């Protein structure tokens, strides 16, 4: 890295300034060298001027109280870099980087030995402040990091199979014993979980398939933090925690949710307690403090027990072999391989106890259900049904019944849609009955919120809006903290918004502020879409024709682009030649999508000239007829 090689050179330039030996001449000669500096940590977004812009940049000396060095500014005087000596030893010890004139990152040499040992993100780049004790450019621990940033670190660590990166955000033994003031029983349990998380990291990171090399962290999923007051279970301090935290990730346009679990505040940092519960499970939201079940039983840590954990290497190796065979197998061979994979996981379930058994039970349900839904293992439904019947008879497996049952329902529905001559009406009726029975049997399961959302959505598509409203409202009342609650609340508002005004505010893809209220006096079509949605793209021809036909009749079209990245939406807007404004928010889980009740794409609103909603779920085939009524 250029940054490392240039430390001695730039220190000499600073020394020249400090001794008043032609500083500007030396500085001018090193302008390109200074702009060649890069942050020690990767993926830091900083201003990088083009060669033409570099010619117009200036390298200015810094002479402030107790600080000397230089800064790089562009033609407009906006700061790009700032390299300084803060202790008067004529050697650089801080390297500061800017974006749009704001400092976003800083390398710090706090022991003044010529090598950075601290890395700090600033301004809009976040709050992280990492410490590198052995000065090898790797962060061993965090001085400061937010809960949101911790979830991003966990995803990156799993993606890169970077155990050190995960360990830096994992609750350490000394923190459990000395800093957070937790009671002795809880402390012992937490020590066991944290130790197992570190021991299992390599195997889990290698085995899991949810986080791939192209997976990117998008945002933090969690409700408000909670406080466990001093005196609870023998604790000596108030403890601030997040239970049931998740990370929303994107992989080539597909969004999913990774259950991170519990976060605990330690000073100015947040720490995780364990690995994500099941990296194949986007629905798991069990928490340690408020929803803990089997993990907190006394026998987990009684008499120094670690929950009956065994060396699982031979089974893990067999799974690796089967995964390799599955990746190269022809479709006709995958059923048998999936069957064998199920055998291995069932053996693992029989060989483990406690939290490990819970993980493998869910892994079995995930594996079989996913294979069934892919169309390569239709007989897996019978196997999953038999597995569920075994769990019903097992008193130690009650906590997993809901999850396995929900995977079974999903698998059965997928099989019923496969093949020729499908009676879709009967299939939907049977699926609805299964979902309704699931809700009745497991009213408090986290999966029930998702089942209710499916019921609401399908009832809405069937034109049964009152029944859909019933399910949406029930989600909001029964599962107010679930991710589905925001979606359901928005969907209910959408179904009841006809005749009302709705607020739509945000930034467009080209960075402009937008407020729907400013469109009053015009008939407005609000079209929600994303680049990955082929049905959305089919709407654009009709929208363009409407724009031309009613050009003189106060028609306004507004797009709501829900691509994860604004750049993706902007590229599609350009290639599709869309001329109307495009308000952007990141994905179907975004605030704007939830506010508008967008559950599927495309979704289209029609608003009259008084700003009131006329239609809240308009199909493109109905657009011209509706516009002709409003724009006579």
GROMACS .gro file of N, CA and C in nm, residues 501-554:
model
  162
  501UNK      N    1  -5.522   1.236   0.220
  501UNK     CA    2  -5.391   1.275   0.169
  501UNK      C    3  -5.284   1.187   0.232
  502UNK      N    4  -5.177   1.165   0.159
  502UNK     CA    5  -5.065   1.086   0.213
  502UNK      C    6  -4.937   1.168   0.198
  503UNK      N    7  -4.847   1.162   0.297
  503UNK     CA    8  -4.720   1.234   0.285
  503UNK      C    9  -4.615   1.149   0.214
  504UNK      N   10  -4.550   1.207   0.116
  504UNK     CA   11  -4.434   1.141   0.054
  504UNK      C   12  -4.324   1.246   0.044
  505UNK      N   13  -4.221   1.227   0.124
  505UNK     CA   14  -4.109   1.320   0.122
  505UNK      C   15  -3.979   1.241   0.115
  506UNK      N   16  -3.880   1.297   0.051
  506UNK     CA   17  -3.751   1.229   0.044
  506UNK      C   18  -3.660   1.295  -0.056
  507UNK      N   19  -3.552   1.226  -0.088
  507UNK     CA   20  -3.457   1.275  -0.188
  507UNK      C   21  -3.468   1.194  -0.315
  508UNK      N   22  -3.457   1.261  -0.427
  508UNK     CA   23  -3.462   1.193  -0.555
  508UNK      C   24  -3.326   1.130  -0.586
  509UNK      N   25  -3.327   1.046  -0.688
  509UNK     CA   26  -3.204   0.977  -0.728
  509UNK      C   27  -3.093   1.076  -0.765
  510UNK      N   28  -3.131   1.194  -0.811
  510UNK     CA   29  -3.029   1.294  -0.845
  510UNK      C   30  -3.005   1.394  -0.733
  511UNK      N   31  -3.048   1.359  -0.610
  511UNK     CA   32  -3.010   1.437  -0.493
  511UNK      C   33  -3.095   1.558  -0.462
  512UNK      N   34  -3.215   1.567  -0.519
  512UNK     CA   35  -3.301   1.682  -0.493
  512UNK      C   36  -3.407   1.645  -0.389
  513UNK      N   37  -3.451   1.746  -0.314
  513UNK     CA   38  -3.558   1.725  -0.216
  513UNK      C   39  -3.692   1.715  -0.289
  514UNK      N   40  -3.778   1.626  -0.238
  514UNK     CA   41  -3.910   1.609  -0.299
  514UNK      C   42  -4.015   1.608  -0.191
  515UNK      N   43  -4.129   1.674  -0.217
  515UNK     CA   44  -4.242   1.674  -0.126
  515UNK      C   45  -4.369   1.666  -0.211
  516UNK      N   46  -4.445   1.559  -0.192
  516UNK     CA   47  -4.566   1.538  -0.271
  516UNK      C   48  -4.664   1.653  -0.256
  517UNK      N   49  -4.663   1.719  -0.140
  517UNK     CA   50  -4.757   1.829  -0.117
  517UNK      C   51  -4.741   1.940  -0.220
  518UNK      N   52  -4.623   1.953  -0.277
  518UNK     CA   53  -4.599   2.057  -0.377
  518UNK      C   54  -4.664   2.025  -0.512
  519UNK      N   55  -4.716   1.902  -0.526
  519UNK     CA   56  -4.782   1.864  -0.651
  519UNK      C   57  -4.931   1.893  -0.649
  520UNK      N   58  -4.982   1.954  -0.541
  520UNK     CA   59  -5.125   1.981  -0.531
  520UNK      C   60  -5.171   2.068  -0.649
  521UNK      N   61  -5.287   2.033  -0.703
  521UNK     CA   62  -5.336   2.099  -0.824
  521UNK      C   63  -5.316   2.013  -0.946
  522UNK      N   64  -5.238   1.906  -0.931
  522UNK     CA   65  -5.215   1.812  -1.040
  522UNK      C   66  -5.269   1.675  -1.002
  523UNK      N   67  -5.303   1.596  -1.103
  523UNK     CA   68  -5.331   1.455  -1.081
  523UNK      C   69  -5.197   1.383  -1.080
  524UNK      N   70  -5.174   1.301  -0.978
  524UNK     CA   71  -5.042   1.241  -0.961
  524UNK      C   72  -5.053   1.088  -0.964
  525UNK      N   73  -4.966   1.026  -1.043
  525UNK     CA   74  -4.948   0.881  -1.041
  525UNK      C   75  -4.819   0.852  -0.965
  526UNK      N   76  -4.829   0.776  -0.858
  526UNK     CA   77  -4.711   0.737  -0.781
  526UNK      C   78  -4.682   0.590  -0.812
  527UNK      N   79  -4.568   0.565  -0.874
  527UNK     CA   80  -4.534   0.430  -0.921
  527UNK      C   81  -4.412   0.379  -0.845
  528UNK      N   82  -4.431   0.273  -0.765
  528UNK     CA   83  -4.322   0.215  -0.684
  528UNK      C   84  -4.259   0.101  -0.761
  529UNK      N   85  -4.125   0.102  -0.773
  529UNK     CA   86  -4.058   0.003  -0.858
  529UNK      C   87  -3.914  -0.017  -0.812
  530UNK      N   88  -3.847  -0.117  -0.873
  530UNK     CA   89  -3.704  -0.141  -0.851
  530UNK      C   90  -3.646  -0.203  -0.977
  531UNK      N   91  -3.517  -0.192  -0.994
  531UNK     CA   92  -3.452  -0.238  -1.117
  531UNK      C   93  -3.466  -0.389  -1.137
  532UNK      N   94  -3.474  -0.464  -1.028
  532UNK     CA   95  -3.481  -0.610  -1.039
  532UNK      C   96  -3.621  -0.660  -1.071
  533UNK      N   97  -3.719  -0.572  -1.072
  533UNK     CA   98  -3.859  -0.610  -1.091
  533UNK      C   99  -3.898  -0.599  -1.238
  534UNK      N  100  -3.910  -0.713  -1.305
  534UNK     CA  101  -3.944  -0.712  -1.448
  534UNK      C  102  -4.085  -0.659  -1.472
  535UNK      N  103  -4.179  -0.693  -1.384
  535UNK     CA  104  -4.316  -0.643  -1.400
  535UNK      C  105  -4.320  -0.491  -1.393
  536UNK      N  106  -4.234  -0.434  -1.309
  536UNK     CA  107  -4.229  -0.288  -1.299
  536UNK      C  108  -4.189  -0.226  -1.432
  537UNK      N  109  -4.091  -0.286  -1.495
  537UNK     CA  110  -4.039  -0.230  -1.620
  537UNK      C  111  -4.144  -0.235  -1.731
  538UNK      N  112  -4.234  -0.335  -1.722
  538UNK     CA  113  -4.339  -0.344  -1.823
  538UNK      C  114  -4.438  -0.228  -1.812
  539UNK      N  115  -4.441  -0.162  -1.696
  539UNK     CA  116  -4.533  -0.050  -1.676
  539UNK      C  117  -4.487   0.078  -1.746
  540UNK      N  118  -4.357   0.089  -1.772
  540UNK     CA  119  -4.303   0.218  -1.814
  540UNK      C  120  -4.356   0.266  -1.949
  541UNK      N  121  -4.382   0.173  -2.042
  541UNK     CA  122  -4.436   0.216  -2.172
  541UNK      C  123  -4.571   0.284  -2.154
  542UNK      N  124  -4.657   0.225  -2.071
  542UNK     CA  125  -4.788   0.283  -2.047
  542UNK      C  126  -4.777   0.418  -1.975
  543UNK      N  127  -4.683   0.429  -1.883
  543UNK     CA  128  -4.664   0.555  -1.813
  543UNK      C  129  -4.614   0.664  -1.907
  544UNK      N  130  -4.523   0.628  -1.998
  544UNK     CA  131  -4.473   0.725  -2.095
  544UNK      C  132  -4.583   0.772  -2.189
  545UNK      N  133  -4.670   0.678  -2.232
  545UNK     CA  134  -4.782   0.714  -2.319
  545UNK      C  135  -4.878   0.808  -2.247
  546UNK      N  136  -4.903   0.779  -2.119
  546UNK     CA  137  -4.992   0.867  -2.040
  546UNK      C  138  -4.931   1.005  -2.025
  547UNK      N  139  -4.800   1.011  -2.007
  547UNK     CA  140  -4.733   1.141  -1.992
  547UNK      C  141  -4.749   1.225  -2.118
  548UNK      N  142  -4.739   1.162  -2.234
  548UNK     CA  143  -4.754   1.233  -2.361
  548UNK      C  144  -4.901   1.271  -2.384
  549UNK      N  145  -4.992   1.176  -2.363
  549UNK     CA  146  -5.134   1.198  -2.390
  549UNK      C  147  -5.192   1.311  -2.307
  550UNK      N  148  -5.148   1.318  -2.178
  550UNK     CA  149  -5.205   1.418  -2.088
  550UNK      C  150  -5.104   1.529  -2.053
  551UNK      N  151  -5.016   1.555  -2.149
  551UNK     CA  152  -4.910   1.653  -2.124
  551UNK      C  153  -4.964   1.791  -2.090
  552UNK      N  154  -5.076   1.826  -2.146
  552UNK     CA  155  -5.132   1.960  -2.123
  552UNK      C  156  -5.244   1.959  -2.020
  553UNK      N  157  -5.257   1.854  -1.943
  553UNK     CA  158  -5.371   1.843  -1.853
  553UNK      C  159  -5.329   1.819  -1.708
  554UNK      N  160  -5.218   1.877  -1.669
  554UNK     CA  161  -5.176   1.876  -1.528
  554UNK      C  162  -5.161   1.734  -1.471
   0.00000   0.00000   0.00000
